[in-house]
Amino acid sequence: MPWAVLALWVAVIALAVPFAAKLADVTRDDAVDYLPGSADSTRVQKLVEDLPGGDTVDIILVHHREAGLTAADRELAREQVAEIAGEYELKGDATPQVVPSEDGTALMTVMSITGESGEERRIEAATGIRDGLGDAPEGLSVEVGGAGALEADMDAVFESIDGTLMYGTAAVVAILLILTYRSPFLWLVPLVVVGAATFTSQAVTYALVQAFDLTVTGLSSGVMTILIFGAGTDYALLLVARYREELRRIERPYDAMAAALRGCGPAILASAGTVTLGLLCLLVADMNSSNGLGPVGAVGVVCALVAMMTLLPAILVLLGRGVFWPLVPRHGAEPSQRRSLFAVMGTSASRRPATVLITGMAVLGALAIGMLNLPGTPAQEDTFTNKPESISAMETVGEAYPGSNSQPITVMAKSDAADTVLAEASRTPGVADVEKGRSGDGWTEISVFAEDRPESAGEKETVRTLRADLHALEGAEALVGGDTAQRIDEADTNSDDRWKVIPLVLVVVLLVLIALLRSLTAPLVLIVAVAASWGAAMGIGGLVFEPVFGFSGVDASLPLLAFVFLVALGVDYGIFLMHRMREESLKGLEVPDAALKALRTTGGVIASAGIVLAATFSVLATMPMVLMAELGFIIAIGVLLDTFVVRTYLVTSASLLLKRWVWWPGRLFHTQGTRTGPRGGPRASEAPDGVPDERPVATRQEVG
């Protein structure tokens, strides 16, 4: 049987690898892939792309010399602008207008290039313009900004993320597995299986793109990689720990693995189920980036689960006990009896469980107050952790042209009402200038320039006023879009999505927990616990994002995504703990004894799993996109809080206080306290204080 499973996986990987390599070719990072599906700005973006010449590549060419531009600088600028105008088709065939700054230090040229339909061609155009400028004379900076240059810079970031994220995560997981297992061989097995799951998930995702036109972005692809490594390694740690335990009781590795799968299999299945279903809840979100992330992440988790429940057991059984060398678990050997860290934690929680619970919740509540200090929605230039050329160019424009606005608000209106819309827009408070653009398929593009700077509070108010005024025009069907309108729609839609997705996630996770634990009280305890972890982690983010990391904004999707991941992933450790506690209760232990026993027996492996998951998301925090960095930080902090504070102290102390009520209204609630059997006295395999040592310390039998 193990050989058959291995052969099947070899065939699956051979089939998957060619298709996995194609996933990068269908990954999309168009603006509409990160916008709300039903928003005005999204409809504008799609209509603009359908106009003659396709979507425009908006470029701002900035020449700047701190001491003032020379005649040679101005001549160079004129030649470069003429060269670009001769090579590309400009919107309206207009000659680009060069605007000098009042202080004489800068020249700004705004160009809209048409005829470059599709993301790839737009990026090639912006990159080609940038590369064609050549080296500037000493003291003169020549930079390319605007939406087209920003898109090119974002594409370069996403291209660099795939390999960096994959190799960085693999390295982190490998180091942690070596430290955990202290074996020169064992760490390789989970890593190989994770690799197999990664290729499989990429191939499956590519198939879904072809079959159902699933949208895969750089963000969703990166998160899928993190989930496979993080969740997959967690499942491996739990299974290997239980397999080691069974090898001491059962002679044949095959039978020991079967017992291990029976013992921890339900917990792993429930864990993967909560993550998968929690991610699929994102399908109800209107934000395209959140909506698309759900199924992509779910594919990764399911592939990781299947690999860890089939391929990992097969390889371990075929390798036999020797894979654990030098700490080989011998049949009949007893684990060394030492007082573990989690035994100490459990004992401290059992002395004053009410005090521990109240204090812990108070601390988490205090940390959650830090959410009030979270910075607002970031401007477009604040989406990077570094400063690419497109951002540097716009900063130069902001300094040299204070109060100016070179970024248009795009209005789309029915062509037969275009003049009426143009006249109404020109009368709108806050509007400095209005230009009629291209027409096609019954629609006309109108560019509106606000008096205030891009994405400022003043320009946002102008956008809202425009929408109110233009929507009131009968028959015009006017839509207001553009970069600032997109930021407004993203913030509004993410707020609406939170009210839809968060309750759905809570209900779905609660139902999975009820099915696993046969209780209502225990699942509610776990839900409250992970929600507290999320609040505390977000509060810590509020305390450090701007003062420490210098992030001037929090992406509007962060609270929702962090909640989904922390609830779905964080509840895993509660599942592992509560499932073992239920198992011990079924064996005859009362709840207080079962809770402490579960903490002692699962504490080490769950701590290792929590550290691995936090470390993998920490890799995400090193990426050059602010959303990725913030998401990675919040989830890593939340997982660590859940692992070492919430699960260890709060869930355990709550169980000690609730006693048999933790299993209400299930069968265990009615049978607890009525047994005549043992109530958790020390077993033969336990130390005098009833604490088995979970650390893999080699005995003479194991080494010999």
XYZ file of C-alpha atoms in Angstrom:
704
model
C 0.000 0.000 0.000
C 2.687 2.642 0.817
C 4.472 1.801 -2.444
C 1.242 2.249 -4.375
C 0.634 5.639 -2.745
C 4.191 6.722 -3.543
C 3.877 5.585 -7.164
C 0.594 7.472 -7.510
C 2.174 10.655 -6.204
C 5.146 10.316 -8.549
C 2.673 10.163 -11.435
C 0.724 13.158 -10.070
C 3.870 15.276 -9.727
C 5.094 14.322 -13.202
C 1.747 15.438 -14.587
C 1.553 18.573 -12.426
C 4.988 20.126 -12.968
C 4.441 21.281 -16.608
C 1.109 22.895 -15.719
C 2.456 24.407 -12.492
C 5.073 26.258 -14.523
C 2.291 27.884 -16.554
C 0.562 29.472 -13.555
C 2.784 32.560 -13.721
C 1.630 33.126 -17.316
C -2.021 33.468 -16.253
C -1.409 35.512 -13.099
C -2.994 38.949 -13.512
C -2.421 42.181 -11.663
C -4.644 44.576 -13.607
C -6.275 47.381 -11.654
C -9.698 45.718 -11.970
C -8.328 42.583 -10.281
C -7.914 44.582 -7.059
C -11.075 46.700 -7.321
C -14.634 46.143 -6.090
C -16.604 44.135 -8.621
C -19.641 46.445 -8.741
C -18.082 49.872 -8.085
C -18.234 52.875 -10.436
C -14.437 52.991 -10.701
C -14.289 49.348 -11.816
C -16.895 49.908 -14.526
C -14.993 53.001 -15.685
C -11.759 51.013 -15.895
C -13.410 48.340 -18.050
C -15.114 50.884 -20.329
C -11.846 52.768 -20.871
C -10.122 49.555 -21.903
C -12.823 49.004 -24.553
C -12.387 52.439 -26.136
C -10.452 52.773 -29.436
C -6.792 52.293 -28.612
C -7.610 50.453 -25.408
C -6.612 51.637 -21.961
C -4.217 54.562 -21.819
C -0.696 54.477 -20.448
C -0.533 57.689 -18.418
C 3.054 58.870 -18.146
C 4.521 61.899 -16.375
C 8.074 62.722 -17.440
C 9.889 64.810 -14.817
C 13.199 66.642 -15.384
C 14.609 68.175 -12.220
C 17.804 69.937 -11.163
C 18.011 71.230 -7.607
C 20.052 74.290 -8.576
C 17.754 75.164 -11.493
C 17.463 73.746 -15.008
C 20.031 74.821 -17.592
C 19.406 75.527 -21.265
C 20.986 72.171 -22.076
C 18.595 70.462 -19.670
C 15.593 72.040 -21.396
C 16.882 71.040 -24.825
C 17.390 67.458 -23.635
C 13.854 67.392 -22.280
C 12.464 68.686 -25.588
C 14.355 66.009 -27.564
C 13.244 63.191 -25.260
C 9.591 64.262 -25.366
C 9.714 64.490 -29.173
C 11.257 61.033 -29.386
C 8.520 59.530 -27.209
C 5.801 61.327 -29.195
C 7.256 59.977 -32.419
C 7.441 56.398 -31.188
C 4.054 56.061 -29.467
C 0.489 57.032 -30.331
C -0.640 59.827 -28.032
C -4.214 60.320 -26.907
C -5.953 62.761 -29.253
C -2.749 63.064 -31.343
C -1.927 66.098 -29.210
C 1.559 67.499 -28.810
C 2.656 66.955 -25.201
C 2.727 70.173 -23.230
C 5.822 70.805 -21.150
C 5.002 72.660 -17.930
C 7.884 74.450 -16.141
C 7.791 74.897 -12.390
C 7.643 78.410 -10.962
C 11.027 78.057 -9.258
C 12.701 76.900 -12.473
C 13.912 73.593 -11.035
C 11.619 71.207 -12.935
C 9.837 70.444 -16.191
C 6.735 68.228 -16.145
C 5.360 66.555 -19.258
C 2.059 64.679 -19.052
C 1.379 62.121 -21.801
C -1.411 59.608 -22.363
C -0.361 56.816 -24.737
C -3.022 54.796 -26.539
C -2.942 51.670 -28.691
C -1.250 49.558 -26.002
C -4.094 47.251 -25.000
C -3.538 44.669 -22.296
C -1.454 44.670 -19.134
C 1.646 43.252 -20.787
C 1.778 45.866 -23.552
C 1.097 48.731 -21.146
C 3.968 47.606 -18.941
C 6.255 47.192 -21.954
C 5.432 50.730 -23.087
C 6.160 52.292 -19.689
C 9.347 50.257 -19.292
C 10.426 51.069 -22.854
C 10.030 54.800 -22.263
C 12.027 54.565 -19.050
C 14.823 52.505 -20.622
C 14.983 54.730 -23.694
C 15.842 57.887 -21.758
C 19.458 56.892 -21.248
C 21.798 58.389 -18.666
C 21.107 61.940 -17.532
C 23.850 64.591 -17.170
C 25.311 65.000 -13.705
C 22.978 66.844 -11.353
C 19.898 66.307 -13.528
C 17.309 63.707 -12.582
C 15.004 62.339 -15.284
C 12.231 60.201 -13.849
C 9.095 58.563 -15.228
C 5.998 58.679 -13.045
C 2.264 58.418 -13.509
C -0.133 55.487 -13.437
C 1.652 53.666 -16.276
C 5.036 53.798 -14.539
C 3.439 52.764 -11.249
C 1.899 49.710 -12.914
C 5.309 48.752 -14.321
C 6.929 49.082 -10.897
C 4.214 46.979 -9.273
C 4.657 44.296 -11.929
C 8.396 44.189 -11.234
C 7.662 43.728 -7.538
C 5.226 40.865 -8.138
C 7.652 39.159 -10.516
C 10.344 39.208 -7.851
C 7.985 37.953 -5.146
C 7.313 34.451 -6.497
C 10.863 33.131 -6.331
C 11.862 35.120 -3.256
C 8.806 33.993 -1.331
C 9.175 30.341 -2.308
C 12.872 30.023 -1.472
C 12.681 32.211 1.614
C 9.787 30.232 3.063
C 11.450 26.903 2.263
C 14.637 28.018 4.011
C 12.767 29.153 7.129
C 10.763 25.913 7.331
C 13.888 23.792 6.805
C 15.769 25.515 9.640
C 12.834 25.176 12.038
C 12.317 21.501 11.177
C 15.999 20.752 11.775
C 15.819 22.455 15.180
C 12.575 20.644 16.023
C 13.525 17.117 14.979
C 17.288 17.245 15.647
C 17.740 14.676 12.901
C 19.840 14.892 9.720
C 17.145 13.100 7.686
C 13.675 13.551 9.143
C 13.349 17.269 8.313
C 13.698 16.515 4.606
C 10.564 14.368 4.484
C 7.972 17.064 5.334
C 9.814 19.545 3.123
C 9.696 17.183 0.133
C 5.997 16.570 0.729
C 5.319 20.320 0.962
C 7.110 20.728 -2.367
C 4.866 18.075 -3.909
C 1.803 19.853 -2.529
C 3.037 23.171 -3.954
C 3.452 21.833 -7.493
C 0.088 20.084 -7.288
C -1.738 23.171 -6.049
C -0.187 25.329 -8.765
C -1.290 22.846 -11.423
C -4.812 22.607 -9.990
C -5.058 26.401 -9.817
C -3.928 26.677 -13.447
C -6.620 24.153 -14.418
C -9.260 26.210 -12.579
C -8.122 29.334 -14.435
C -8.565 27.560 -17.752
C -11.886 25.955 -16.834
C -13.622 28.717 -14.862
C -11.593 31.849 -15.639
C -10.504 32.042 -11.992
C -8.582 35.245 -11.286
C -5.122 34.681 -9.801
C -3.149 37.735 -8.678
C 0.357 38.128 -7.350
C -1.125 38.529 -3.872
C -3.235 35.366 -3.992
C -0.393 33.338 -5.505
C 1.993 34.475 -2.761
C -0.498 33.766 0.017
C -1.143 30.293 -1.419
C 2.568 29.493 -1.166
C 2.655 30.665 2.452
C -0.430 28.617 3.328
C 0.962 25.426 1.808
C 4.242 25.715 3.674
C 2.727 26.940 6.939
C -0.396 24.792 7.225
C 1.220 21.760 5.565
C 4.174 21.794 7.952
C 1.799 22.151 10.908
C -0.079 19.024 9.849
C 3.232 17.204 9.399
C 4.434 18.186 12.878
C 1.243 16.899 14.502
C 1.242 13.637 12.548
C 4.947 12.906 13.071
C 4.665 13.576 16.811
C 1.725 11.174 17.112
C 3.515 8.593 14.921
C 6.580 8.744 17.193
C 4.307 8.187 20.186
C 2.625 5.184 18.553
C 5.965 3.638 17.508
C 6.782 3.194 21.192
C 3.555 1.239 21.672
C 3.261 -0.622 18.365
C 5.994 -2.690 16.745
C 5.180 -2.440 13.018
C 5.572 1.051 11.500
C 2.554 0.455 9.236
C 0.302 -0.295 12.207
C 1.781 2.594 14.189
C 1.029 4.991 11.334
C -2.524 3.653 11.066
C -2.997 4.320 14.792
C -1.493 7.801 14.434
C -3.857 8.657 11.594
C -6.819 7.426 13.603
C -5.712 9.477 16.586
C -4.871 12.848 15.028
C -6.535 12.486 11.639
C -9.898 13.974 12.718
C -8.179 17.017 14.229
C -6.108 17.588 11.080
C -9.179 17.173 8.866
C -11.164 19.608 11.005
C -8.266 22.045 10.994
C -7.971 21.970 7.210
C -11.746 22.159 6.938
C -11.954 25.351 8.973
C -9.199 27.025 6.949
C -10.674 25.917 3.621
C -14.246 26.892 4.433
C -13.106 30.135 6.063
C -11.223 31.106 2.905
C -14.166 30.160 0.695
C -16.274 32.623 2.692
C -14.312 35.322 0.860
C -16.310 34.415 -2.250
C -19.136 36.611 -0.972
C -16.811 39.646 -0.847
C -17.274 42.297 -3.539
C -13.583 43.210 -3.601
C -12.077 41.282 -6.522
C -8.758 40.834 -4.718
C -10.439 39.304 -1.641
C -12.936 37.311 -3.711
C -10.201 35.717 -5.827
C -7.945 35.005 -2.853
C -10.511 32.653 -1.282
C -10.529 29.758 -3.781
C -6.810 30.068 -4.565
C -5.887 29.788 -0.887
C -8.400 26.962 -0.394
C -6.767 24.958 -3.206
C -3.408 25.293 -1.469
C -4.749 24.095 1.891
C -6.586 21.118 0.385
C -3.506 20.027 -1.577
C -1.362 20.379 1.561
C -3.874 18.270 3.518
C -4.035 15.491 0.911
C -0.248 15.348 0.636
C 0.278 15.225 4.401
C -2.390 12.559 4.920
C -1.225 10.270 2.091
C 2.290 10.937 0.785
C 3.875 11.778 4.144
C 2.604 8.599 5.896
C 3.688 6.460 2.931
C 7.252 7.833 2.923
C 7.605 7.560 6.713
C 6.383 3.944 6.746
C 8.730 2.975 3.905
C 11.714 4.585 5.643
C 10.911 2.865 8.940
C 12.125 3.850 12.373
C 15.571 4.778 11.098
C 14.298 8.077 9.710
C 14.224 9.380 13.312
C 17.969 8.713 13.835
C 19.659 9.463 16.172
C 16.544 9.697 18.401
C 14.954 6.449 17.243
C 11.712 5.562 19.081
C 12.098 1.877 20.057
C 9.145 -0.403 20.614
C 8.372 -0.654 24.320
C 10.615 2.276 25.249
C 9.265 4.850 27.688
C 9.817 8.577 27.068
C 12.153 10.318 29.464
C 10.305 11.743 32.432
C 11.127 15.407 32.788
C 8.983 18.331 33.712
C 8.222 20.214 30.484
C 7.581 23.902 29.961
C 3.934 23.278 29.179
C 3.521 21.242 32.350
C 4.714 24.290 34.263
C 2.320 26.531 32.314
C -0.570 24.160 32.946
C 0.202 23.978 36.639
C 0.361 27.769 36.942
C -2.992 28.104 35.156
C -4.594 25.445 37.368
C -3.708 27.237 40.617
C -5.809 30.347 39.928
C -7.715 29.756 36.673
C -10.151 32.651 37.228
C -7.315 35.126 37.843
C -5.408 33.855 34.800
C -8.482 34.112 32.577
C -9.485 37.613 33.701
C -5.924 38.937 33.550
C -5.318 37.452 30.120
C -8.499 38.877 28.656
C -7.729 42.268 30.180
C -4.261 42.286 28.604
C -5.626 41.306 25.190
C -8.342 43.942 25.497
C -5.776 46.589 26.357
C -3.681 45.644 23.335
C -6.766 45.762 21.102
C -7.212 49.444 21.985
C -4.154 50.048 19.811
C -6.456 49.551 16.795
C -7.582 53.127 17.364
C -4.066 54.206 16.410
C -4.059 52.439 13.038
C -3.197 54.887 10.229
C -5.807 55.595 7.568
C -6.046 54.246 4.035
C -2.672 54.687 2.263
C -2.241 56.825 -0.802
C -1.055 55.086 -3.949
C 2.549 56.147 -3.347
C 2.436 54.517 0.100
C 1.782 50.994 -1.205
C 5.506 50.143 -1.414
C 7.888 49.605 1.483
C 10.707 51.041 -0.631
C 10.576 53.934 -3.116
C 10.506 52.936 -6.818
C 11.068 55.522 -9.537
C 7.365 56.129 -10.161
C 6.898 57.197 -6.526
C 10.072 59.300 -6.486
C 8.899 61.112 -9.634
C 5.548 61.996 -8.086
C 7.254 63.245 -4.914
C 9.366 65.541 -7.088
C 6.193 66.812 -8.790
C 4.571 67.436 -5.420
C 7.519 69.525 -4.246
C 8.081 71.471 -7.476
C 4.397 72.026 -8.276
C 2.663 72.571 -4.931
C -1.113 72.419 -5.186
C -1.150 71.166 -8.784
C -2.964 68.056 -9.973
C -1.752 66.158 -13.008
C -3.798 63.036 -12.249
C -7.210 63.131 -13.956
C -10.523 61.989 -12.553
C -11.955 59.859 -15.352
C -15.635 60.251 -16.164
C -17.454 57.976 -18.606
C -20.805 59.122 -20.022
C -23.140 58.196 -22.841
C -21.898 59.979 -25.966
C -25.185 61.731 -26.696
C -25.062 63.335 -23.236
C -21.315 63.973 -23.139
C -21.584 67.755 -23.631
C -24.131 68.029 -20.822
C -21.909 65.991 -18.505
C -18.854 68.065 -19.438
C -20.710 71.308 -18.683
C -22.021 70.008 -15.353
C -18.556 68.717 -14.356
C -16.950 72.078 -15.134
C -19.418 73.778 -12.729
C -18.684 71.335 -9.884
C -16.901 72.916 -6.896
C -13.267 71.805 -6.691
C -12.856 71.213 -10.451
C -10.042 73.145 -12.156
C -10.320 71.905 -15.758
C -12.309 69.503 -17.946
C -11.330 67.848 -21.249
C -13.359 65.635 -23.587
C -11.501 62.511 -24.631
C -12.085 59.483 -26.828
C -15.440 58.036 -27.806
C -16.487 54.551 -28.802
C -19.330 52.064 -28.517
C -21.703 54.801 -27.352
C -19.463 56.063 -24.529
C -17.251 59.136 -24.211
C -14.277 59.631 -21.898
C -14.013 62.943 -20.029
C -10.919 63.915 -18.016
C -11.603 66.099 -14.983
C -8.749 67.794 -13.111
C -9.338 68.757 -9.488
C -7.939 71.833 -7.818
C -6.506 69.781 -4.942
C -3.600 67.348 -4.983
C -4.192 63.695 -5.947
C -5.801 61.553 -3.235
C -6.028 64.499 -0.848
C -9.131 65.030 1.271
C -10.108 67.878 -1.042
C -9.911 65.768 -4.193
C -11.871 62.957 -2.525
C -14.621 65.435 -1.709
C -14.571 66.604 -5.338
C -15.020 63.001 -6.501
C -17.993 62.508 -4.194
C -19.570 65.774 -5.330
C -19.046 64.856 -8.988
C -20.754 61.523 -8.435
C -23.724 63.129 -6.736
C -24.115 65.796 -9.451
C -23.489 63.591 -12.494
C -25.581 60.647 -11.302
C -28.534 63.027 -11.170
C -28.330 63.745 -14.920
C -31.026 61.714 -16.651
C -29.897 59.546 -19.555
C -26.197 60.303 -19.090
C -25.398 57.156 -17.075
C -22.284 59.015 -15.956
C -19.679 57.060 -13.994
C -16.769 58.589 -12.055
C -13.499 56.673 -11.827
C -9.752 57.171 -11.723
C -7.156 56.519 -9.050
C -8.720 58.565 -6.251
C -12.192 57.182 -6.979
C -10.695 53.692 -6.795
C -9.279 54.376 -3.315
C -12.702 55.610 -2.177
C -14.475 52.553 -3.591
C -11.927 50.178 -2.068
C -12.407 51.655 1.407
C -16.216 51.635 1.165
C -16.405 48.120 -0.263
C -13.994 46.637 2.257
C -16.127 48.081 5.026
C -19.233 46.447 3.523
C -17.372 43.154 2.971
C -16.403 42.968 6.636
C -20.075 42.988 7.626
C -20.770 40.148 5.200
C -17.700 37.929 5.508
C -16.828 38.066 9.213
C -20.208 36.767 10.502
C -20.174 34.063 7.821
C -16.666 32.934 8.813
C -17.670 32.774 12.477
C -20.749 30.656 11.704
C -18.864 28.276 9.395
C -15.970 27.745 11.825
C -18.409 27.304 14.708
C -20.312 24.584 12.822
C -17.081 22.697 12.035
C -16.023 22.855 15.690
C -19.433 21.671 16.887
C -19.254 18.697 14.523
C -15.752 17.789 15.731
C -16.104 18.357 19.469
C -19.777 17.355 19.901
C -20.242 20.417 22.058
C -21.465 24.001 21.865
C -19.549 25.489 24.781
C -16.042 24.428 23.705
C -16.424 25.841 20.164
C -17.683 29.144 21.565
C -14.645 29.321 23.860
C -12.323 28.769 20.891
C -14.129 31.353 18.731
C -13.888 33.995 21.445
C -10.220 33.125 21.974
C -9.163 33.535 18.340
C -11.219 36.721 17.989
C -9.316 38.093 20.995
C -6.029 37.154 19.308
C -7.087 39.049 16.175
C -8.026 42.164 18.129
C -4.782 42.147 20.099
C -2.674 41.563 16.971
C -4.395 44.425 15.131
C -3.848 46.617 18.190
C -0.136 45.827 18.198
C -0.092 46.746 14.508
C -1.622 50.095 15.386
C 1.183 50.689 17.889
C 4.066 49.891 15.516
C 3.044 50.348 11.875
C 3.556 54.101 11.634
C 5.841 54.885 14.627
C 8.234 51.948 14.084
C 7.897 50.742 10.480
C 6.997 54.070 8.925
C 3.866 52.768 7.175
C 1.714 55.824 6.575
C -1.440 53.826 5.874
C -3.217 50.514 6.407
C -4.706 48.843 3.359
C -8.488 48.790 3.619
C -8.565 45.005 3.089
C -6.163 44.244 5.960
C -8.683 43.892 8.845
C -10.849 41.461 6.863
C -8.009 39.327 5.500
C -6.274 39.232 8.882
C -9.516 38.150 10.560
C -10.161 35.349 8.077
C -6.630 34.000 8.350
C -6.293 34.333 12.117
C -9.663 32.774 12.880
C -9.263 29.962 10.356
C -5.591 29.279 11.154
C -5.582 30.260 14.824
C -8.442 27.957 15.694
C -6.268 25.062 14.458
C -4.316 24.987 17.696
C -7.494 25.089 19.706
C -8.723 22.145 17.657
C -5.543 20.160 18.352
C -5.805 20.928 22.073
C -9.546 20.386 22.486
C -9.575 17.220 20.378
C -6.865 15.689 22.563
C -8.745 16.868 25.646
C -11.899 15.179 24.385
C -9.907 12.028 23.641
C -8.583 11.959 27.204
C -12.089 12.618 28.566
C -13.417 9.644 26.624
C -10.713 7.525 28.254
C -12.058 8.394 31.711
C -10.351 11.607 32.794
C -12.453 14.416 34.228
C -12.225 17.770 32.437
C -9.618 19.451 34.713
C -7.300 16.437 34.439
C -8.013 16.009 30.723
C -7.298 19.699 30.049
C -3.919 19.593 31.764
C -3.085 16.251 30.161
C -3.956 17.613 26.731
C -1.795 20.679 27.296
C 1.132 18.553 28.435
C 0.905 16.074 25.572
C 0.226 18.533 22.756
C 1.997 21.643 24.044
C 5.385 20.963 22.501
C 4.211 20.001 19.041
C 1.610 22.778 18.862
C 4.217 25.310 19.959
C 6.480 24.083 17.163
C 3.585 24.327 14.701
C 2.766 27.856 15.854
C 6.369 28.981 15.508
C 6.567 27.489 12.002
C 3.338 29.164 10.891
C 4.366 32.515 12.381
C 7.787 32.249 10.745
C 6.322 31.503 7.314
C 4.050 34.537 7.482
C 7.009 36.582 8.709
C 8.578 35.904 5.309
C 5.540 37.620 3.793
C 6.322 40.597 6.037
C 9.661 41.073 4.234
C 8.012 41.623 0.854
C 8.212 45.141 -0.680
C 4.423 45.694 -0.701
C 2.905 47.361 2.372
C -0.211 45.149 2.340
C 1.901 41.979 2.331
C 4.191 43.312 5.046
C 1.264 44.341 7.252
C -0.636 41.094 6.669
C 2.423 38.972 7.416
C 3.175 40.894 10.610
C -0.407 40.775 11.941
C -0.832 37.050 11.299
C 2.587 36.167 12.743
C 1.873 38.142 15.933
C -1.656 36.743 16.173
C -0.470 33.145 15.787
C 2.196 33.591 18.461
C -0.331 35.155 20.841
C -2.717 32.290 20.195
C -0.015 29.654 20.651
C 1.654 30.875 23.823
C -1.014 32.980 25.553
C -4.547 32.281 24.390
C -4.403 28.512 23.934
C -1.958 27.794 26.741
C -3.471 29.970 29.448
C -6.886 31.295 28.482
C -8.431 28.202 26.840
C -6.944 25.951 29.506
C -8.084 28.137 32.403
C -11.566 28.463 30.851
C -11.770 24.675 30.611
C -10.696 24.300 34.242
C -13.409 26.719 35.333
C -16.160 25.253 33.165
C -15.358 21.634 34.089
C -17.904 19.296 32.495
C -19.867 22.286 31.134
C -17.186 22.657 28.480
C -18.800 19.630 26.763
C -22.388 20.909 27.026
C -24.766 19.702 25.664
C -22.924 16.657 24.300
C -22.673 13.147 25.711
C -19.523 13.908 27.690
C -21.379 16.610 29.609
C -23.788 13.983 30.950
C -21.185 11.275 31.654
C -18.500 13.433 33.297
C -18.525 13.087 37.085
C -20.541 9.845 36.998
C -17.741 7.422 36.214
C -16.369 5.003 38.738
C -13.158 4.576 36.788
C -9.864 6.408 37.219
C -9.872 10.199 37.388
C -6.479 10.913 36.031
C -4.127 9.393 38.548
C -0.527 9.063 37.389
C -0.047 6.380 34.779
C 2.934 4.127 34.550
C 4.350 6.233 31.730
C 4.162 9.450 33.733
C 6.443 11.125 36.178
C 5.346 11.290 39.865
C 3.604 14.609 39.135
C 1.813 13.079 36.181
C 3.855 14.952 33.591
C 5.339 13.050 30.651
C 8.251 14.686 28.878
C 7.384 15.416 25.255
C 10.911 16.368 24.213
C 12.564 13.738 21.989
C 15.381 12.900 24.425
C 17.054 9.688 23.346
C 16.982 6.744 25.733
C 19.482 3.940 25.614
C 16.932 1.769 23.817
C 16.206 4.465 21.221
C 19.834 5.016 20.281
C 20.884 1.440 20.491
